[in-house]
Amino acid sequence: MLSVMTLTLLVVLVGLPLSFIALQAVFPQFSAGVLTGAFSGVQTLLAEPQLPTMLGGTLQVGIGVALVSALIGFPLGVARGLLNLPLPRLWDVLFLIPFLTPPYIAALSWMLVLQTNGYLQQLTGINLNDLLFSKTGIVLVMALNIFPVVYFAVSRSLLASGQRLALVARVHGASAGRAFWHITLPMLSPSLAAGMLLAFTLAIEEFGVPAALGTRAGVLMVTTDIEKKLADWPVDLSGASMLSVVLVVIALSAWAIQKKLTGHHDVTSITGKPTENTGADAGVFTLPSVMLLAAVGILTAILPGISMALSGVLGTLSGGVTLENVTLSHYRALFSQQGDALSALGTSLSLALATALITGAVGLLASWLVVVQKIKGRGVMDALSLMPAALPGIVVGVGLILLWNRAFWPISPYNTWVILLLSYCCLLLPWPVRYVSSALRQLGGNLEPAARVHGASAFQALRFIVMPLVSPALLAAMLMVFAIASRELVTSLLLAPAGTQTVSVFIWRQFEQGS
């Protein structure tokens, strides 16, 4: 029963939306119930004059973000994992802030700082408006949010593997530089490649930053064009579906490259005994390393936060940063808008909590059935549970529209808050699956069979043995799901029914209205 129930949930959350996207891409009139003219939409898509520019812009931005993220995150990760620096936990928390900050919020913050008559020009006279509203500006804004994936991948790899091999090389006469080049760097290469390709995937599926900056910069990306095809009349479901397939192919190609680069490279311990890595003495590099970490933290976390907070208490932006221009009227207006702001906040928190609970339960069951029970068909279940990791949010939104906006469903979640919950669950399901699967593989294979020998059922073993042992990993995944779901933008814009607003939709509409 657990297997059937879990597989059914995965098919509803992931399998059906993807199937309907594929059918709509193959049959242009599928939304009207006509299965003719297979692949006739391909010629229409290829004839679209903006297609080369759009694909080129998406790939250029994705590659640029991956390279800049590596340029920022790699040295910081090496310093954090290799050296014994003061306040190590502080740097981890500081670099979590930009990663958990919605990219569209970061884009709006940088607009307030760098645009013409922005804070930078008011305080220093420097105008970086042209840099911000350009392809380079889009890449920089995205990279300042995404670089933590490289930082944490590199630093955690170093902290986990330790310095023993490099120290052995030093004992045998290698210089510090040679030990790093021939020992440490090859050990880091899988983590670096994984972090860069994850940064690439996150960049090509981002909607908020290109939508906020790309219009004025003249930069076209696949995500913004998909949204345009769905938002502007006449609605082009076929074109949106085909572009969604293109975006999925690009994302899956990135993941395939990652697997090819990292799939056959493992870092193993000679003794198998974990050791606490306290780091090498930084010596004369302590001050430069701390200054670099602090500078990046100020630039990526503190400065955008100050920009947003300052804008909330200034009467007008043109009035300048002066005490006379400080006011709390914006906050009074915010909370007096007929309850829209508080209602949006309550909706987002409720949906985020429900998403965390549902994905936690489904992720636990799917991981347990695949890793521990090793049921028949576990490959399909594992693929369905992890597939959303390579799916851009806008693709999930398109799939849910195609699936549930149908007359033949007796009951449909479309145009209700339930469609938002389905989209969040689909997008964020891989988090609990990955966390719990890793925890289950570390438990070994003896505890649950011992319980079964002593008369426990499979469900009792799951409840009393497996769940308590994997609960820390599951809780961590659910907290991440809650944080991300509470500020998700693109599927909320596509799917939010009339009269329902989330925090992200409320902020975006205020921005579009110039508030």
Short mmCIF file of C-alpha atoms in Angstrom, two decimals:
data_model
loop_
_atom_site.label_atom_id
_atom_site.label_comp_id
_atom_site.label_asym_id
_atom_site.label_seq_id
_atom_site.Cartn_x
_atom_site.Cartn_y
_atom_site.Cartn_z
CA MET A 1 0.00 0.00 0.00
CA LEU A 2 2.84 2.40 0.85
CA SER A 3 4.53 1.65 -2.46
CA VAL A 4 1.37 2.19 -4.51
CA MET A 5 0.44 5.34 -2.61
CA THR A 6 3.92 6.86 -2.93
CA LEU A 7 4.21 6.03 -6.63
CA THR A 8 0.73 7.49 -7.26
CA LEU A 9 1.69 10.74 -5.53
CA LEU A 10 4.90 10.96 -7.56
CA VAL A 11 3.01 10.38 -10.81
CA VAL A 12 0.49 13.11 -9.94
CA LEU A 13 3.12 15.60 -8.75
CA VAL A 14 5.79 15.00 -11.41
CA GLY A 15 4.89 12.45 -14.06
CA LEU A 16 1.60 13.84 -15.33
CA PRO A 17 2.71 17.50 -15.68
CA LEU A 18 5.78 16.42 -17.64
CA SER A 19 3.70 14.11 -19.83
CA PHE A 20 1.27 16.89 -20.70
CA ILE A 21 4.13 19.25 -21.59
CA ALA A 22 5.57 16.61 -23.93
CA LEU A 23 2.16 15.96 -25.52
CA GLN A 24 1.50 19.67 -26.02
CA ALA A 25 4.96 20.11 -27.57
CA VAL A 26 4.38 17.20 -29.97
CA PHE A 27 0.75 18.01 -30.83
CA PRO A 28 0.18 21.79 -31.16
CA GLN A 29 -3.63 21.38 -30.86
CA PHE A 30 -3.44 19.02 -27.88
CA SER A 31 -5.05 21.63 -25.59
CA ALA A 32 -8.12 21.46 -27.83
CA GLY A 33 -8.16 17.66 -27.66
CA VAL A 34 -6.80 17.17 -31.20
CA LEU A 35 -3.93 14.69 -31.64
CA THR A 36 -2.91 15.64 -35.19
CA GLY A 37 -0.07 17.52 -36.79
CA ALA A 38 2.66 15.88 -34.74
CA PHE A 39 5.81 18.04 -34.47
CA SER A 40 4.33 20.67 -36.76
CA GLY A 41 5.09 23.28 -34.11
CA VAL A 42 8.83 22.69 -34.49
CA GLN A 43 8.94 24.62 -37.75
CA THR A 44 7.02 27.50 -36.15
CA LEU A 45 9.45 27.60 -33.26
CA LEU A 46 12.51 27.50 -35.53
CA ALA A 47 11.03 30.30 -37.63
CA GLU A 48 10.73 32.57 -34.59
CA PRO A 49 13.18 35.42 -35.29
CA GLN A 50 14.14 35.89 -31.63
CA LEU A 51 14.97 32.22 -31.00
CA PRO A 52 18.77 32.41 -31.67
CA THR A 53 19.09 35.56 -29.58
CA MET A 54 17.03 34.03 -26.80
CA LEU A 55 18.97 30.76 -26.69
CA GLY A 56 22.27 32.61 -26.97
CA GLY A 57 21.32 34.95 -24.14
CA THR A 58 20.26 32.05 -21.91
CA LEU A 59 23.49 30.11 -22.51
CA GLN A 60 25.71 33.18 -22.17
CA VAL A 61 24.09 34.20 -18.90
CA GLY A 62 24.24 30.62 -17.56
CA ILE A 63 27.91 30.15 -18.46
CA GLY A 64 28.79 33.63 -17.21
CA VAL A 65 27.10 33.02 -13.85
CA ALA A 66 28.88 29.66 -13.48
CA LEU A 67 32.30 31.22 -14.17
CA VAL A 68 31.77 34.27 -11.93
CA SER A 69 30.37 32.04 -9.16
CA ALA A 70 33.50 29.90 -9.37
CA LEU A 71 35.71 32.99 -9.40
CA ILE A 72 34.10 34.18 -6.15
CA GLY A 73 33.19 30.92 -4.44
CA PHE A 74 36.31 28.82 -5.11
CA PRO A 75 38.92 30.96 -3.31
CA LEU A 76 36.51 31.65 -0.46
CA GLY A 77 35.72 27.93 -0.14
CA VAL A 78 39.41 27.02 -0.18
CA ALA A 79 40.16 29.60 2.51
CA ARG A 80 37.26 28.34 4.67
CA GLY A 81 38.10 24.65 4.29
CA LEU A 82 41.89 24.80 4.18
CA LEU A 83 42.82 27.47 6.73
CA ASN A 84 42.10 27.94 10.41
CA LEU A 85 40.38 31.33 10.25
CA PRO A 86 38.62 33.26 13.02
CA LEU A 87 34.81 33.06 13.25
CA PRO A 88 34.37 30.24 10.70
CA ARG A 89 30.66 29.76 11.45
CA LEU A 90 30.02 33.46 10.87
CA TRP A 91 31.18 33.24 7.26
CA ASP A 92 28.92 30.24 6.59
CA VAL A 93 25.88 32.09 7.96
CA LEU A 94 26.82 35.27 6.09
CA PHE A 95 27.02 33.45 2.76
CA LEU A 96 23.75 31.62 3.39
CA ILE A 97 21.95 34.98 3.35
CA PRO A 98 22.39 35.72 -0.39
CA PHE A 99 21.60 32.10 -1.30
CA LEU A 100 18.31 32.18 0.64
CA THR A 101 17.43 35.70 -0.54
CA PRO A 102 15.08 35.62 -3.54
CA PRO A 103 17.06 36.69 -6.64
CA TYR A 104 14.35 39.16 -7.68
CA ILE A 105 14.69 40.88 -4.28
CA ALA A 106 18.45 41.16 -4.85
CA ALA A 107 17.82 42.62 -8.33
CA LEU A 108 15.46 45.25 -6.93
CA SER A 109 17.99 46.11 -4.22
CA TRP A 110 20.79 46.60 -6.72
CA MET A 111 18.52 48.72 -8.90
CA LEU A 112 17.99 51.07 -5.96
CA VAL A 113 21.75 51.30 -5.44
CA LEU A 114 23.13 51.51 -8.97
CA GLN A 115 20.47 53.05 -11.20
CA THR A 116 20.55 56.70 -12.23
CA ASN A 117 20.04 58.88 -9.12
CA GLY A 118 20.39 55.73 -7.00
CA TYR A 119 22.12 55.63 -3.65
CA LEU A 120 25.58 55.21 -5.15
CA GLN A 121 25.23 58.27 -7.35
CA GLN A 122 23.66 60.30 -4.54
CA LEU A 123 26.50 59.49 -2.14
CA THR A 124 29.53 59.34 -4.47
CA GLY A 125 28.46 60.76 -7.84
CA ILE A 126 29.26 57.45 -9.57
CA ASN A 127 26.60 56.25 -12.04
CA LEU A 128 26.66 52.53 -12.88
CA ASN A 129 23.23 52.44 -14.49
CA ASP A 130 24.58 51.21 -17.84
CA LEU A 131 26.52 48.39 -16.15
CA LEU A 132 23.48 47.21 -14.17
CA PHE A 133 21.11 47.16 -17.14
CA SER A 134 23.29 44.99 -19.36
CA LYS A 135 24.06 41.32 -19.83
CA THR A 136 27.11 41.77 -17.62
CA GLY A 137 24.96 43.34 -14.91
CA ILE A 138 22.48 40.45 -15.03
CA VAL A 139 25.34 37.95 -14.72
CA LEU A 140 26.87 39.81 -11.77
CA VAL A 141 23.57 40.17 -9.89
CA MET A 142 22.79 36.47 -10.36
CA ALA A 143 26.32 35.36 -9.46
CA LEU A 144 26.27 37.36 -6.22
CA ASN A 145 23.25 35.28 -5.20
CA ILE A 146 24.34 31.91 -6.58
CA PHE A 147 28.08 31.76 -5.73
CA PRO A 148 27.37 30.14 -2.30
CA VAL A 149 26.66 26.81 -4.06
CA VAL A 150 30.31 26.76 -5.16
CA TYR A 151 31.54 28.07 -1.79
CA PHE A 152 29.76 25.37 0.22
CA ALA A 153 30.62 22.59 -2.23
CA VAL A 154 34.34 23.40 -2.10
CA SER A 155 34.59 24.18 1.61
CA ARG A 156 32.61 21.08 2.67
CA SER A 157 34.70 18.87 0.42
CA LEU A 158 37.87 20.14 2.07
CA LEU A 159 36.46 19.87 5.57
CA ALA A 160 35.32 16.31 4.90
CA SER A 161 38.48 15.01 3.23
CA GLY A 162 40.96 16.69 5.58
CA GLN A 163 44.58 17.59 4.94
CA ARG A 164 46.27 14.24 5.50
CA LEU A 165 47.20 13.54 1.90
CA ALA A 166 48.53 17.05 1.35
CA LEU A 167 50.51 16.80 4.61
CA VAL A 168 52.02 13.50 3.47
CA ALA A 169 53.13 15.24 0.27
CA ARG A 170 54.69 18.05 2.35
CA VAL A 171 56.55 15.51 4.52
CA HIS A 172 58.00 13.96 1.36
CA GLY A 173 59.40 17.29 0.19
CA ALA A 174 56.61 18.92 -1.82
CA SER A 175 56.12 22.65 -1.45
CA ALA A 176 52.79 24.01 -0.27
CA GLY A 177 51.93 25.14 -3.81
CA ARG A 178 52.87 21.80 -5.34
CA ALA A 179 50.87 19.85 -2.73
CA PHE A 180 47.84 22.03 -3.44
CA TRP A 181 48.19 21.70 -7.22
CA HIS A 182 48.78 17.94 -7.35
CA ILE A 183 46.80 16.74 -4.31
CA THR A 184 44.20 19.18 -3.06
CA LEU A 185 42.99 20.62 -6.38
CA PRO A 186 42.33 17.22 -8.04
CA MET A 187 40.38 16.19 -4.92
CA LEU A 188 38.32 19.38 -5.20
CA SER A 189 37.61 19.11 -8.92
CA PRO A 190 34.39 17.03 -8.58
CA SER A 191 32.95 19.45 -6.03
CA LEU A 192 33.97 22.47 -8.10
CA ALA A 193 32.43 20.99 -11.26
CA ALA A 194 29.22 20.11 -9.40
CA GLY A 195 28.97 23.60 -7.92
CA MET A 196 29.57 25.34 -11.27
CA LEU A 197 27.05 23.22 -13.12
CA LEU A 198 24.48 23.74 -10.38
CA ALA A 199 25.10 27.49 -10.70
CA PHE A 200 24.58 27.19 -14.46
CA THR A 201 21.28 25.33 -13.97
CA LEU A 202 20.02 27.84 -11.41
CA ALA A 203 20.92 30.72 -13.74
CA ILE A 204 19.16 29.44 -16.87
CA GLU A 205 15.94 28.76 -14.95
CA GLU A 206 15.87 32.12 -13.13
CA PHE A 207 12.98 34.40 -14.04
CA GLY A 208 13.00 37.34 -11.60
CA VAL A 209 16.38 38.88 -12.44
CA PRO A 210 15.99 38.73 -16.25
CA ALA A 211 12.43 40.08 -15.94
CA ALA A 212 13.55 42.95 -13.69
CA LEU A 213 16.73 43.91 -15.55
CA GLY A 214 16.48 42.26 -18.96
CA THR A 215 13.74 44.47 -20.43
CA ARG A 216 15.81 47.63 -20.11
CA ALA A 217 19.00 45.77 -20.98
CA GLY A 218 17.55 44.19 -24.13
CA VAL A 219 18.50 40.70 -22.90
CA LEU A 220 16.17 37.87 -23.89
CA MET A 221 16.05 34.56 -22.04
CA VAL A 222 13.94 31.43 -22.45
CA THR A 223 12.19 31.81 -19.08
CA THR A 224 10.92 35.33 -19.78
CA ASP A 225 9.71 34.33 -23.25
CA ILE A 226 7.78 31.35 -21.85
CA GLU A 227 6.08 33.65 -19.35
CA LYS A 228 5.28 36.12 -22.14
CA LYS A 229 3.70 33.39 -24.29
CA LEU A 230 1.44 32.45 -21.38
CA ALA A 231 0.64 35.98 -20.18
CA ASP A 232 0.06 37.87 -23.46
CA TRP A 233 -2.94 37.34 -25.68
CA PRO A 234 -3.25 35.18 -27.71
CA VAL A 235 -1.89 32.55 -25.33
CA ASP A 236 0.61 30.29 -27.09
CA LEU A 237 0.50 27.00 -25.19
CA SER A 238 2.31 25.10 -27.93
CA GLY A 239 5.17 27.61 -28.12
CA ALA A 240 5.47 27.72 -24.31
CA SER A 241 5.55 23.92 -24.15
CA MET A 242 8.22 23.61 -26.83
CA LEU A 243 10.39 26.23 -25.15
CA SER A 244 9.86 24.38 -21.86
CA VAL A 245 11.16 21.21 -23.50
CA VAL A 246 14.17 23.14 -24.81
CA LEU A 247 14.88 24.48 -21.32
CA VAL A 248 14.58 21.00 -19.80
CA VAL A 249 16.99 19.63 -22.42
CA ILE A 250 19.53 22.35 -21.58
CA ALA A 251 19.15 21.67 -17.84
CA LEU A 252 19.41 17.88 -18.25
CA SER A 253 22.45 18.33 -20.48
CA ALA A 254 24.11 20.31 -17.70
CA TRP A 255 23.33 17.57 -15.21
CA ALA A 256 24.63 14.92 -17.63
CA ILE A 257 27.89 16.83 -18.01
CA GLN A 258 28.15 17.06 -14.22
CA LYS A 259 27.65 13.31 -13.88
CA LYS A 260 30.21 12.61 -16.58
CA LEU A 261 32.78 14.88 -14.92
CA THR A 262 32.17 13.72 -11.36
CA GLY A 263 30.66 10.26 -11.65
CA HIS A 264 33.98 8.39 -11.71
CA HIS A 265 35.91 10.57 -9.27
CA ASP A 266 35.56 9.70 -5.60
CA VAL A 267 37.62 10.95 -2.68
CA THR A 268 38.18 8.14 -0.19
CA SER A 269 39.91 7.89 3.15
CA ILE A 270 42.83 5.48 3.51
CA THR A 271 41.86 4.40 7.03
CA GLY A 272 38.12 4.95 6.86
CA LYS A 273 38.23 6.82 10.16
CA PRO A 274 36.77 10.31 10.16
CA THR A 275 39.02 13.01 11.54
CA GLU A 276 38.25 16.51 12.64
CA ASN A 277 39.81 18.95 10.23
CA THR A 278 40.91 22.00 12.19
CA GLY A 279 42.61 23.61 9.20
CA ALA A 280 46.15 24.78 8.62
CA ASP A 281 47.58 27.83 10.30
CA ALA A 282 46.89 30.76 7.98
CA GLY A 283 49.85 32.80 9.22
CA VAL A 284 50.36 35.93 7.17
CA PHE A 285 47.31 35.02 5.05
CA THR A 286 44.91 35.40 8.00
CA LEU A 287 44.24 39.12 7.55
CA PRO A 288 43.94 39.05 3.72
CA SER A 289 41.62 36.02 3.90
CA VAL A 290 39.39 37.61 6.53
CA MET A 291 39.31 40.88 4.58
CA LEU A 292 38.29 39.01 1.40
CA LEU A 293 35.55 37.07 3.20
CA ALA A 294 34.26 40.25 4.86
CA ALA A 295 34.31 42.23 1.60
CA VAL A 296 32.30 39.58 -0.25
CA GLY A 297 29.88 39.25 2.68
CA ILE A 298 29.29 43.01 2.77
CA LEU A 299 28.80 43.14 -1.00
CA THR A 300 26.46 40.16 -1.28
CA ALA A 301 24.51 40.16 1.99
CA ILE A 302 24.77 43.42 3.90
CA LEU A 303 24.69 46.04 1.13
CA PRO A 304 21.54 44.74 -0.63
CA GLY A 305 19.82 44.39 2.75
CA ILE A 306 20.69 47.95 3.73
CA SER A 307 19.48 49.19 0.33
CA MET A 308 16.08 47.54 0.73
CA ALA A 309 15.67 48.58 4.36
CA LEU A 310 16.68 52.16 3.59
CA SER A 311 14.19 52.42 0.72
CA GLY A 312 11.42 51.41 3.09
CA VAL A 313 11.94 54.44 5.35
CA LEU A 314 12.73 57.16 2.80
CA GLY A 315 9.88 59.46 1.82
CA THR A 316 11.07 59.64 -1.79
CA LEU A 317 14.12 58.21 -3.52
CA SER A 318 14.85 61.54 -5.19
CA GLY A 319 14.80 63.25 -1.79
CA GLY A 320 18.15 61.68 -0.96
CA VAL A 321 19.54 59.96 2.11
CA THR A 322 18.80 62.62 4.72
CA LEU A 323 17.13 62.63 8.13
CA GLU A 324 14.42 64.96 6.82
CA ASN A 325 13.48 62.33 4.23
CA VAL A 326 13.03 59.51 6.76
CA THR A 327 9.44 58.41 7.37
CA LEU A 328 7.41 55.40 8.50
CA SER A 329 4.48 56.27 6.26
CA HIS A 330 5.30 53.47 3.81
CA TYR A 331 4.91 50.86 6.55
CA ARG A 332 1.63 52.38 7.67
CA ALA A 333 0.40 52.32 4.08
CA LEU A 334 1.63 48.75 3.61
CA PHE A 335 -0.37 47.36 6.51
CA SER A 336 -3.45 49.42 5.74
CA GLN A 337 -3.92 48.18 2.17
CA GLN A 338 -7.13 46.35 3.06
CA GLY A 339 -5.10 43.51 4.50
CA ASP A 340 -3.35 42.61 1.23
CA ALA A 341 0.15 42.52 2.70
CA LEU A 342 -0.69 40.50 5.80
CA SER A 343 -2.96 38.22 3.77
CA ALA A 344 -0.15 37.56 1.28
CA LEU A 345 2.25 36.83 4.14
CA GLY A 346 -0.20 34.41 5.75
CA THR A 347 -0.82 32.66 2.42
CA SER A 348 2.89 32.20 1.75
CA LEU A 349 3.66 30.88 5.23
CA SER A 350 0.70 28.48 5.13
CA LEU A 351 1.65 27.13 1.70
CA ALA A 352 5.30 26.83 2.73
CA LEU A 353 4.41 24.87 5.87
CA ALA A 354 2.09 22.53 3.95
CA THR A 355 4.75 22.04 1.27
CA ALA A 356 7.39 21.17 3.88
CA LEU A 357 5.10 18.60 5.53
CA ILE A 358 3.97 16.96 2.26
CA THR A 359 7.42 16.81 0.62
CA GLY A 360 8.90 15.57 3.90
CA ALA A 361 6.42 12.68 4.09
CA VAL A 362 6.66 11.77 0.38
CA GLY A 363 10.45 12.17 0.36
CA LEU A 364 10.84 9.94 3.42
CA LEU A 365 8.64 7.20 1.94
CA ALA A 366 10.25 7.36 -1.50
CA SER A 367 13.78 7.24 -0.07
CA TRP A 368 12.92 4.40 2.31
CA LEU A 369 11.27 2.33 -0.43
CA VAL A 370 14.18 2.85 -2.83
CA VAL A 371 17.19 2.65 -0.49
CA VAL A 372 16.02 0.27 2.26
CA GLN A 373 13.16 -1.80 0.87
CA LYS A 374 14.58 -1.91 -2.67
CA ILE A 375 11.13 -2.47 -4.14
CA LYS A 376 10.52 -3.46 -7.75
CA GLY A 377 10.33 -0.40 -9.95
CA ARG A 378 12.51 1.61 -7.57
CA GLY A 379 14.37 3.07 -10.54
CA VAL A 380 11.17 4.73 -11.78
CA MET A 381 10.34 5.99 -8.29
CA ASP A 382 13.86 7.34 -7.80
CA ALA A 383 13.81 9.08 -11.19
CA LEU A 384 10.40 10.67 -10.57
CA SER A 385 11.41 11.92 -7.12
CA LEU A 386 14.66 13.50 -8.34
CA MET A 387 13.54 14.72 -11.79
CA PRO A 388 12.27 18.11 -10.51
CA ALA A 389 15.84 19.01 -9.58
CA ALA A 390 16.47 19.54 -13.29
CA LEU A 391 13.10 21.22 -13.96
CA PRO A 392 12.92 25.02 -14.05
CA GLY A 393 10.01 26.43 -12.08
CA ILE A 394 8.40 27.92 -15.15
CA VAL A 395 8.32 24.46 -16.80
CA VAL A 396 6.49 23.03 -13.79
CA GLY A 397 4.00 25.89 -14.03
CA VAL A 398 3.35 25.20 -17.71
CA GLY A 399 2.87 21.49 -17.02
CA LEU A 400 0.35 22.11 -14.26
CA ILE A 401 -1.62 24.53 -16.45
CA LEU A 402 -1.78 21.99 -19.28
CA LEU A 403 -2.70 19.17 -16.89
CA TRP A 404 -5.38 20.69 -14.70
CA ASN A 405 -6.98 23.33 -16.94
CA ARG A 406 -9.15 20.68 -18.59
CA ALA A 407 -12.90 20.36 -18.85
CA PHE A 408 -12.91 16.57 -18.36
CA TRP A 409 -11.72 16.71 -14.72
CA PRO A 410 -14.73 16.41 -12.36
CA ILE A 411 -12.74 18.30 -9.71
CA SER A 412 -9.69 20.38 -10.54
CA PRO A 413 -7.26 22.32 -8.32
CA TYR A 414 -6.79 24.85 -11.11
CA ASN A 415 -7.65 28.42 -10.15
CA THR A 416 -7.43 27.55 -6.44
CA TRP A 417 -4.63 27.76 -3.89
CA VAL A 418 -4.16 23.98 -4.22
CA ILE A 419 -2.46 24.45 -7.62
CA LEU A 420 0.21 26.55 -5.90
CA LEU A 421 0.73 23.81 -3.33
CA LEU A 422 1.12 21.21 -6.09
CA SER A 423 3.69 23.36 -7.90
CA TYR A 424 5.75 23.93 -4.75
CA CYS A 425 5.67 20.23 -3.86
CA CYS A 426 6.79 19.24 -7.35
CA LEU A 427 9.65 21.74 -7.42
CA LEU A 428 11.01 21.07 -3.93
CA LEU A 429 10.51 17.31 -3.55
CA PRO A 430 14.18 16.51 -4.40
CA TRP A 431 15.40 18.27 -1.22
CA PRO A 432 13.94 15.73 1.27
CA VAL A 433 14.69 12.84 -1.09
CA ARG A 434 18.38 13.72 -1.32
CA TYR A 435 18.82 14.48 2.38
CA VAL A 436 16.98 11.37 3.60
CA SER A 437 18.56 9.07 1.01
CA SER A 438 22.03 10.15 2.13
CA ALA A 439 21.08 9.57 5.78
CA LEU A 440 19.60 6.14 5.03
CA ARG A 441 22.74 5.01 3.21
CA GLN A 442 24.77 5.86 6.32
CA LEU A 443 22.61 3.71 8.64
CA GLY A 444 23.81 0.38 7.37
CA GLY A 445 21.63 -2.65 6.66
CA ASN A 446 21.34 -4.33 10.07
CA LEU A 447 18.98 -2.31 12.26
CA GLU A 448 15.73 -2.71 10.36
CA PRO A 449 16.24 -6.44 9.58
CA ALA A 450 16.92 -7.00 13.28
CA ALA A 451 13.59 -5.38 14.13
CA ARG A 452 11.81 -7.48 11.49
CA VAL A 453 13.36 -10.68 12.93
CA HIS A 454 11.97 -9.76 16.34
CA GLY A 455 8.43 -9.42 14.98
CA ALA A 456 8.15 -5.78 13.90
CA SER A 457 6.29 -4.98 10.72
CA ALA A 458 7.90 -2.92 7.97
CA PHE A 459 5.85 0.09 9.02
CA GLN A 460 6.84 -0.35 12.69
CA ALA A 461 10.50 -0.52 11.71
CA LEU A 462 10.08 2.63 9.67
CA ARG A 463 8.29 4.44 12.49
CA PHE A 464 10.41 3.40 15.49
CA ILE A 465 13.87 2.87 13.99
CA VAL A 466 14.34 4.62 10.66
CA MET A 467 12.45 7.84 11.35
CA PRO A 468 14.21 8.73 14.63
CA LEU A 469 17.61 8.13 13.05
CA VAL A 470 16.99 10.17 9.88
CA SER A 471 14.89 12.88 11.56
CA PRO A 472 17.78 15.44 11.73
CA ALA A 473 18.37 15.18 7.97
CA LEU A 474 14.63 15.22 7.27
CA LEU A 475 14.09 18.29 9.48
CA ALA A 476 16.97 20.12 7.76
CA ALA A 477 15.45 19.38 4.35
CA MET A 478 12.00 20.48 5.46
CA LEU A 479 13.38 23.77 6.78
CA MET A 480 15.07 24.40 3.42
CA VAL A 481 11.80 23.57 1.63
CA PHE A 482 9.92 25.99 3.91
CA ALA A 483 12.42 28.78 3.28
CA ILE A 484 12.38 28.39 -0.51
CA ALA A 485 8.62 27.83 -0.84
CA SER A 486 7.82 30.95 1.18
CA ARG A 487 9.36 33.20 -1.49
CA GLU A 488 8.92 31.27 -4.78
CA LEU A 489 8.04 33.66 -7.62
CA VAL A 490 7.67 32.26 -11.12
CA THR A 491 5.09 29.50 -10.55
CA SER A 492 3.23 31.84 -8.20
CA LEU A 493 2.94 34.43 -10.98
CA LEU A 494 1.72 31.82 -13.46
CA LEU A 495 -0.67 29.92 -11.21
CA ALA A 496 -1.94 32.23 -8.47
CA PRO A 497 -5.75 32.39 -8.79
CA ALA A 498 -7.65 35.65 -8.75
CA GLY A 499 -7.89 37.04 -5.26
CA THR A 500 -4.94 35.00 -3.96
CA GLN A 501 -1.55 36.61 -3.46
CA THR A 502 1.70 35.27 -2.06
CA VAL A 503 4.47 37.45 -0.68
CA SER A 504 6.48 37.10 -3.89
CA VAL A 505 3.53 38.07 -6.11
CA PHE A 506 2.69 41.02 -3.83
CA ILE A 507 6.28 42.32 -3.96
CA TRP A 508 6.51 41.84 -7.72
CA ARG A 509 3.26 43.70 -8.40
CA GLN A 510 4.30 46.53 -6.10
CA PHE A 511 7.57 46.78 -8.05
CA GLU A 512 5.72 46.86 -11.38
CA GLN A 513 3.52 49.66 -10.06
CA GLY A 514 6.57 51.68 -9.02
CA SER A 515 5.91 51.31 -5.28
#
